[in-house]
Tab-separated table of C-alpha atoms in Angstrom:
chain	number	residue	atom	x	y	z
A	154	UNK	CA	-3.913	8.203	-25.355
A	155	UNK	CA	-7.094	6.197	-25.863
A	156	UNK	CA	-5.090	3.145	-26.922
A	157	UNK	CA	-2.682	3.564	-24.000
A	158	UNK	CA	-5.467	3.670	-21.416
A	159	UNK	CA	-7.143	0.671	-23.077
A	160	UNK	CA	-3.853	-1.221	-23.043
A	161	UNK	CA	-3.389	-0.497	-19.341
A	162	UNK	CA	-6.923	-1.693	-18.606
A	163	UNK	CA	-7.989	1.763	-17.384
A	164	UNK	CA	-11.391	1.625	-19.030
A	165	UNK	CA	-13.033	3.875	-16.437
A	166	UNK	CA	-10.446	6.596	-16.990
A	167	UNK	CA	-10.670	6.157	-20.750
A	168	UNK	CA	-14.449	6.377	-21.024
A	169	UNK	CA	-15.170	9.072	-18.440
A	170	UNK	CA	-12.163	11.368	-18.848
A	171	UNK	CA	-9.849	10.740	-21.800
A	172	UNK	CA	-12.366	10.208	-24.621
A	173	UNK	CA	-14.668	13.183	-23.814
A	174	UNK	CA	-11.731	15.497	-23.102
A	175	UNK	CA	-9.914	14.476	-26.281
A	176	UNK	CA	-13.043	14.909	-28.400
A	177	UNK	CA	-13.606	18.416	-26.997
A	178	UNK	CA	-9.936	19.240	-27.487
A	179	UNK	CA	-10.030	18.267	-31.154
A	180	UNK	CA	-13.131	20.355	-31.697
A	181	UNK	CA	-11.529	23.339	-29.959
A	182	UNK	CA	-8.358	23.032	-32.048
A	183	UNK	CA	-10.365	22.773	-35.256
A	184	UNK	CA	-12.343	25.900	-34.331
A	185	UNK	CA	-9.223	27.929	-33.455
A	186	UNK	CA	-8.203	30.026	-36.452
A	187	UNK	CA	-4.727	31.536	-35.944
A	188	UNK	CA	-1.941	28.988	-35.654
A	189	UNK	CA	-0.852	30.327	-32.256
A	190	UNK	CA	-4.367	29.963	-30.844
A	191	UNK	CA	-4.481	26.397	-32.092
A	192	UNK	CA	-1.140	25.602	-30.467
A	193	UNK	CA	-2.251	27.190	-27.211
A	194	UNK	CA	-5.527	25.252	-27.299
A	195	UNK	CA	-3.622	21.999	-27.901
A	196	UNK	CA	-1.219	22.587	-25.007
A	197	UNK	CA	-3.983	23.648	-22.666
A	198	UNK	CA	-6.126	20.714	-23.702
A	199	UNK	CA	-3.464	18.066	-23.141
A	200	UNK	CA	-2.543	19.657	-19.818
A	201	UNK	CA	-6.182	19.403	-18.726
A	202	UNK	CA	-6.326	15.732	-19.787
A	203	UNK	CA	-3.173	15.016	-17.791
A	204	UNK	CA	-4.429	16.814	-14.677
A	205	UNK	CA	-7.859	15.163	-14.997
A	206	UNK	CA	-6.159	11.744	-15.248
A	207	UNK	CA	-4.111	12.493	-12.113
A	208	UNK	CA	-7.242	13.572	-10.221
A	209	UNK	CA	-9.075	10.447	-11.371
A	210	UNK	CA	-6.113	8.208	-10.444
A	211	UNK	CA	-5.858	9.734	-6.970
A	212	UNK	CA	-9.568	9.588	-6.189
A	213	UNK	CA	-10.599	6.315	-7.810
A	214	UNK	CA	-8.621	3.839	-5.610
A	215	UNK	CA	-10.072	5.330	-2.421
A	216	UNK	CA	-13.573	5.236	-3.924
A	217	UNK	CA	-13.105	1.642	-5.062
A	218	UNK	CA	-11.913	0.601	-1.613
A	219	UNK	CA	-14.869	2.360	-0.009
A	220	UNK	CA	-17.369	0.788	-2.421
A	221	UNK	CA	-15.796	-2.656	-2.129
A	222	UNK	CA	-15.736	-2.674	1.688
A	223	UNK	CA	-18.164	-0.294	3.298
A	224	UNK	CA	-21.443	-0.670	1.400
A	225	UNK	CA	-24.106	-3.250	2.217
A	226	UNK	CA	-23.309	-6.532	0.447
A	227	UNK	CA	-19.873	-5.227	-0.566
A	228	UNK	CA	-17.713	-7.692	-2.537
A	229	UNK	CA	-14.637	-7.302	-0.292
A	230	UNK	CA	-15.982	-8.893	2.906
A	231	UNK	CA	-17.788	-11.519	0.818
A	232	UNK	CA	-14.530	-12.457	-0.930
A	233	UNK	CA	-12.743	-12.671	2.416
A	234	UNK	CA	-15.462	-14.942	3.878
A	235	UNK	CA	-15.271	-17.262	0.861
A	236	UNK	CA	-11.455	-17.312	0.805
A	237	UNK	CA	-11.034	-18.029	4.533
A	238	UNK	CA	-12.118	-21.714	4.638
A	239	UNK	CA	-9.590	-22.925	2.033
A	240	UNK	CA	-6.949	-20.646	3.592
A	241	UNK	CA	-7.579	-22.145	7.028
A	242	UNK	CA	-7.288	-25.665	5.619
A	243	UNK	CA	-3.930	-24.749	4.072
A	244	UNK	CA	-2.704	-23.187	7.321
A	245	UNK	CA	-3.711	-26.284	9.291
A	246	UNK	CA	-1.856	-28.501	6.782
A	247	UNK	CA	1.203	-26.259	7.021
A	248	UNK	CA	1.251	-26.432	10.814
A	249	UNK	CA	0.771	-30.196	10.924
A	250	UNK	CA	3.494	-30.856	8.364
A	251	UNK	CA	5.972	-28.370	9.889
A	252	UNK	CA	5.530	-29.482	13.470
A	253	UNK	CA	5.487	-33.198	12.674
A	254	UNK	CA	8.742	-32.842	10.715
A	255	UNK	CA	10.392	-30.800	13.440
A	256	UNK	CA	13.653	-32.444	14.321
A	257	UNK	CA	14.425	-30.582	17.496
A	258	UNK	CA	14.768	-31.869	21.018
A	259	UNK	CA	11.787	-34.112	21.791
A	260	UNK	CA	12.068	-33.313	25.511
A	261	UNK	CA	10.648	-29.856	24.985
A	262	UNK	CA	7.052	-30.967	24.698
A	263	UNK	CA	4.009	-29.570	22.944
A	264	UNK	CA	3.737	-26.446	25.087
A	265	UNK	CA	7.132	-25.175	24.012
A	266	UNK	CA	6.682	-26.325	20.407
A	267	UNK	CA	3.479	-24.290	20.257
A	268	UNK	CA	5.636	-21.163	20.562
A	269	UNK	CA	6.836	-21.880	17.000
A	270	UNK	CA	3.310	-21.454	15.595
A	271	UNK	CA	3.341	-17.623	15.300
A	272	UNK	CA	6.531	-17.770	13.235
A	273	UNK	CA	5.008	-20.354	10.915
A	274	UNK	CA	1.804	-18.307	10.658
A	275	UNK	CA	3.686	-15.125	9.726
A	276	UNK	CA	5.079	-16.861	6.648
A	277	UNK	CA	2.164	-19.140	5.852
A	278	UNK	CA	-0.870	-16.900	6.398
A	279	UNK	CA	-0.296	-14.471	3.462
A	280	UNK	CA	0.369	-17.376	1.108
A	281	UNK	CA	-2.675	-19.293	2.335
A	282	UNK	CA	-4.923	-16.221	1.916
A	283	UNK	CA	-3.522	-15.599	-1.583
A	284	UNK	CA	-4.254	-19.197	-2.597
A	285	UNK	CA	-7.703	-18.988	-0.989
A	286	UNK	CA	-8.499	-15.781	-2.910
A	287	UNK	CA	-7.229	-17.262	-6.181
A	288	UNK	CA	-9.307	-20.393	-5.630
A	289	UNK	CA	-12.412	-18.304	-4.822
A	290	UNK	CA	-11.972	-16.071	-7.873
A	291	UNK	CA	-11.508	-19.084	-10.125
A	292	UNK	CA	-14.942	-20.345	-9.052
A	293	UNK	CA	-16.669	-16.969	-9.084
A	294	UNK	CA	-17.850	-14.854	-11.988
A	295	UNK	CA	-17.933	-11.608	-10.040
A	296	UNK	CA	-14.395	-10.600	-10.881
A	297	UNK	CA	-11.573	-9.565	-8.577
A	298	UNK	CA	-13.239	-6.691	-6.788
A	299	UNK	CA	-12.066	-6.631	-3.208
A	300	UNK	CA	-8.897	-8.640	-3.920
A	301	UNK	CA	-6.658	-5.588	-3.566
A	302	UNK	CA	-8.321	-4.708	-0.277
A	303	UNK	CA	-7.777	-8.271	0.977
A	304	UNK	CA	-4.109	-8.017	0.006
A	305	UNK	CA	-3.681	-4.721	1.856
A	306	UNK	CA	-5.459	-6.109	4.897
A	307	UNK	CA	-3.225	-9.198	5.009
A	308	UNK	CA	-0.100	-7.058	4.502
A	309	UNK	CA	-0.983	-4.787	7.428
A	310	UNK	CA	-1.911	-7.778	9.598
A	311	UNK	CA	1.375	-9.533	8.727
A	312	UNK	CA	3.392	-6.450	9.608
A	313	UNK	CA	1.683	-5.944	12.951
A	314	UNK	CA	1.727	-9.682	13.735
A	315	UNK	CA	5.423	-10.016	12.980
A	316	UNK	CA	6.378	-6.855	14.818
A	317	UNK	CA	4.383	-7.590	17.947
A	318	UNK	CA	3.790	-11.326	18.263
A	319	UNK	CA	6.353	-13.363	16.328
A	320	UNK	CA	9.445	-11.753	17.850
A	321	UNK	CA	8.132	-12.332	21.357
A	322	UNK	CA	7.110	-15.909	20.575
A	323	UNK	CA	10.541	-16.666	19.080
A	324	UNK	CA	12.309	-15.288	22.129
A	325	UNK	CA	9.985	-17.203	24.461
A	326	UNK	CA	10.693	-20.419	22.528
A	327	UNK	CA	14.480	-19.886	22.689
A	328	UNK	CA	14.374	-19.179	26.397
A	329	UNK	CA	12.089	-22.127	27.153
A	330	UNK	CA	14.185	-24.495	25.026
A	331	UNK	CA	17.401	-23.299	26.704
A	332	UNK	CA	15.888	-23.654	30.166
A	333	UNK	CA	14.599	-27.170	29.415
A	334	UNK	CA	17.809	-28.340	27.769
A	335	UNK	CA	20.309	-26.927	30.284
A	336	UNK	CA	18.319	-26.632	33.462
A	337	UNK	CA	19.562	-23.047	33.805
A	338	UNK	CA	17.390	-19.929	33.619
A	339	UNK	CA	19.925	-17.435	32.337
A	340	UNK	CA	18.213	-14.742	30.239
A	341	UNK	CA	19.248	-15.104	26.624
A	342	UNK	CA	20.136	-12.028	24.546
A	343	UNK	CA	17.818	-11.467	21.589
A	344	UNK	CA	18.934	-12.501	18.130
A	345	UNK	CA	18.015	-10.755	14.880
A	346	UNK	CA	14.825	-12.836	14.582
A	347	UNK	CA	13.725	-11.861	18.068
A	348	UNK	CA	14.019	-8.102	17.609
A	349	UNK	CA	11.338	-5.641	16.535
A	350	UNK	CA	12.249	-3.181	13.776
A	351	UNK	CA	13.176	-0.430	16.209
A	352	UNK	CA	15.555	-2.744	18.060
A	353	UNK	CA	17.048	-3.963	14.765
A	354	UNK	CA	17.717	-0.370	13.689
A	355	UNK	CA	19.489	0.408	16.946
A	356	UNK	CA	21.528	-2.806	16.700
A	357	UNK	CA	22.491	-2.079	13.075
A	358	UNK	CA	23.585	1.481	13.924
A	359	UNK	CA	25.613	0.223	16.887
A	360	UNK	CA	27.287	-2.408	14.702
A	361	UNK	CA	28.206	0.143	12.006
A	362	UNK	CA	29.649	2.530	14.586
A	363	UNK	CA	31.687	-0.311	16.101
A	364	UNK	CA	33.006	-1.291	12.665
A	365	UNK	CA	33.806	2.281	11.593
A	366	UNK	CA	34.147	4.775	14.442
A	367	UNK	CA	34.956	7.631	11.990
A	368	UNK	CA	31.760	8.183	10.039
A	369	UNK	CA	32.220	7.999	6.223
A	370	UNK	CA	31.318	11.275	4.508
A	371	UNK	CA	31.105	12.731	1.010
A	372	UNK	CA	31.366	9.351	-0.712
A	373	UNK	CA	34.588	8.415	1.047
A	374	UNK	CA	35.107	4.998	2.530
A	375	UNK	CA	35.515	4.383	6.218
A	376	UNK	CA	38.607	6.233	7.458
A	377	UNK	CA	39.742	3.253	9.478
A	378	UNK	CA	40.602	0.247	7.387
A	379	UNK	CA	41.438	-3.135	8.865
A	380	UNK	CA	44.113	-3.745	6.210
A	381	UNK	CA	47.518	-2.099	6.580
A	382	UNK	CA	48.376	-2.895	2.936
A	383	UNK	CA	45.268	-1.087	1.799
A	384	UNK	CA	46.292	2.015	3.724
A	385	UNK	CA	49.779	1.925	2.295
A	386	UNK	CA	48.564	1.819	-1.257
A	387	UNK	CA	46.306	4.911	-0.888
B	109	UNK	CA	-32.383	-3.720	4.471
B	110	UNK	CA	-32.654	-0.782	2.031
B	111	UNK	CA	-29.913	1.828	2.170
B	112	UNK	CA	-31.007	5.068	3.853
B	113	UNK	CA	-28.066	7.046	2.539
B	114	UNK	CA	-29.207	10.480	1.350
B	115	UNK	CA	-28.144	11.696	-2.107
B	116	UNK	CA	-25.352	14.252	-1.776
B	117	UNK	CA	-24.644	17.259	-3.945
B	118	UNK	CA	-21.430	19.252	-3.887
B	119	UNK	CA	-21.147	22.892	-4.944
B	120	UNK	CA	-19.581	21.918	-8.271
B	121	UNK	CA	-22.296	19.355	-8.987
B	122	UNK	CA	-24.958	21.909	-8.128
B	123	UNK	CA	-23.426	24.410	-10.549
B	124	UNK	CA	-23.312	21.811	-13.324
B	125	UNK	CA	-26.967	20.895	-12.784
B	126	UNK	CA	-27.877	24.602	-12.871
B	127	UNK	CA	-26.085	25.017	-16.199
B	128	UNK	CA	-27.760	21.918	-17.644
B	129	UNK	CA	-31.237	22.963	-16.509
B	130	UNK	CA	-32.230	24.495	-19.812
B	131	UNK	CA	-30.131	22.650	-22.392
B	132	UNK	CA	-27.655	19.832	-22.821
B	133	UNK	CA	-23.993	20.776	-23.211
B	134	UNK	CA	-20.546	19.448	-23.932
B	135	UNK	CA	-17.960	19.348	-21.155
B	136	UNK	CA	-15.932	22.192	-22.605
B	137	UNK	CA	-19.098	24.224	-23.053
B	138	UNK	CA	-19.834	23.851	-19.331
B	139	UNK	CA	-16.370	25.188	-18.514
B	140	UNK	CA	-16.934	28.207	-20.764
B	141	UNK	CA	-20.458	28.902	-19.466
B	142	UNK	CA	-19.316	28.728	-15.834
B	143	UNK	CA	-17.022	31.782	-16.259
B	144	UNK	CA	-14.059	29.970	-14.703
B	145	UNK	CA	-15.916	28.341	-11.813
B	146	UNK	CA	-15.393	24.935	-13.429
B	147	UNK	CA	-11.876	23.808	-14.309
B	148	UNK	CA	-10.982	21.851	-17.409
B	149	UNK	CA	-8.862	19.448	-15.357
B	150	UNK	CA	-11.662	18.361	-13.035
B	151	UNK	CA	-14.914	18.846	-14.946
B	152	UNK	CA	-14.739	15.491	-16.737
B	153	UNK	CA	-14.039	13.619	-13.484
B	154	UNK	CA	-17.021	15.372	-11.873
B	155	UNK	CA	-19.259	14.653	-14.859
B	156	UNK	CA	-18.268	10.981	-14.742
B	157	UNK	CA	-19.047	10.803	-11.032
B	158	UNK	CA	-22.416	12.496	-11.506
B	159	UNK	CA	-23.234	10.037	-14.254
B	160	UNK	CA	-22.484	7.136	-11.882
B	161	UNK	CA	-24.775	8.687	-9.284
B	162	UNK	CA	-27.544	8.990	-11.876
B	163	UNK	CA	-27.717	12.796	-11.855
B	164	UNK	CA	-26.625	13.070	-15.490
B	165	UNK	CA	-26.732	11.039	-18.628
B	166	UNK	CA	-24.578	11.461	-21.682
B	167	UNK	CA	-24.696	10.528	-25.311
B	168	UNK	CA	-22.183	10.596	-28.124
B	169	UNK	CA	-22.820	13.364	-30.626
B	170	UNK	CA	-22.835	11.511	-33.922
B	171	UNK	CA	-23.311	14.758	-35.841
B	172	UNK	CA	-19.788	15.952	-35.055
B	173	UNK	CA	-18.449	18.012	-37.904
B	174	UNK	CA	-14.848	16.989	-37.337
B	175	UNK	CA	-13.324	13.589	-37.864
B	176	UNK	CA	-12.182	11.572	-34.881
B	177	UNK	CA	-13.805	10.853	-31.557
B	178	UNK	CA	-17.490	11.830	-31.195
B	179	UNK	CA	-18.087	14.529	-28.610
B	180	UNK	CA	-20.063	13.658	-25.511
B	181	UNK	CA	-23.119	15.692	-24.672
B	182	UNK	CA	-24.450	15.792	-21.096
B	183	UNK	CA	-27.991	16.375	-19.832
B	184	UNK	CA	-29.552	16.373	-16.378
B	185	UNK	CA	-31.746	13.429	-15.454
B	186	UNK	CA	-35.016	13.728	-13.560
B	187	UNK	CA	-33.206	12.448	-10.450
B	188	UNK	CA	-30.507	15.083	-10.821
B	189	UNK	CA	-33.078	17.840	-11.204
B	190	UNK	CA	-35.052	16.660	-8.164
B	191	UNK	CA	-31.911	16.403	-6.024
B	192	UNK	CA	-30.883	19.888	-7.103
B	193	UNK	CA	-34.313	21.303	-6.260
B	194	UNK	CA	-34.356	19.523	-2.883
B	195	UNK	CA	-30.951	20.893	-1.936
B	196	UNK	CA	-31.945	24.393	-3.058
B	197	UNK	CA	-35.049	24.198	-0.874
B	198	UNK	CA	-33.003	23.045	2.096
B	199	UNK	CA	-30.399	25.779	1.567
B	200	UNK	CA	-33.122	28.432	1.409
B	201	UNK	CA	-34.767	27.086	4.579
B	202	UNK	CA	-31.454	26.999	6.466
B	203	UNK	CA	-30.711	30.571	5.357
B	204	UNK	CA	-34.020	31.770	6.761
B	205	UNK	CA	-33.377	29.870	10.006
B	206	UNK	CA	-30.014	31.578	10.333
B	207	UNK	CA	-31.524	35.011	9.575
B	208	UNK	CA	-34.120	34.609	12.294
B	209	UNK	CA	-31.688	33.126	14.832
């Protein structure tokens, strides 16, 4: 167990829980005289090590996050501040390259092209932050404390940004491009890239009902097949 | 700016400091001496946390009479003892305030 925790890099768990518990367990087993008492002590001891490891594993991540982000001079915010400048440079490069290589209708103008920026940011921001963090850690000797928190923060931001901003920006771009190209102002229906997750779920359920009006059950296929030959062979 | 966060002490930590007041003990010994108040599954996690806070210090018992890993012996630090005494004083004062309320 000591080697396993060392192999997994869980040095905190190893030194504070596994090693002391294992040492006490071995002493208790050696002191137990009847064979049954020794067996019972062994089982009870390993059960306590397992439950202590689970308690440690459930408490430690929350404590690490709290220590890395909420204390004065915490490493998490410092890492984020140091990683942001290179990340912003990468994002700016991404936007310049993407928009300058855009081969769409040049009549649309900068105002409409700017509606593409949220979509580019949704893909580029997590990668830029990851590269910024990696670059910062390569120059720093303080280790990776706070990196997991930065990753979680970017993941939550990306989810919220995509769900709330990107879908609306995409739809606004499509509508503006259609209006400019055709001169008409007909409202366009939303495509899959212009729908939030709730709308996508509804659309997917509607599509599956349309394709198979008799709901498949108990592992059976759809009761309405589009192939007559398939039905005849059943 | 210096942190003004007060040292905290949970019921379990207070019990451990009480048990370690007179002598140093092994983790399993604390469980036995507590008459079931301390659990084997959580005592080592609590001891590790108290050591990080500076309330306890531990040392490997090199005089172990069985081969294998050396047992770890725990003792209360001066900080741990002072925190325990301060919390006891506060608890006694609050009890008297409640009695006279």
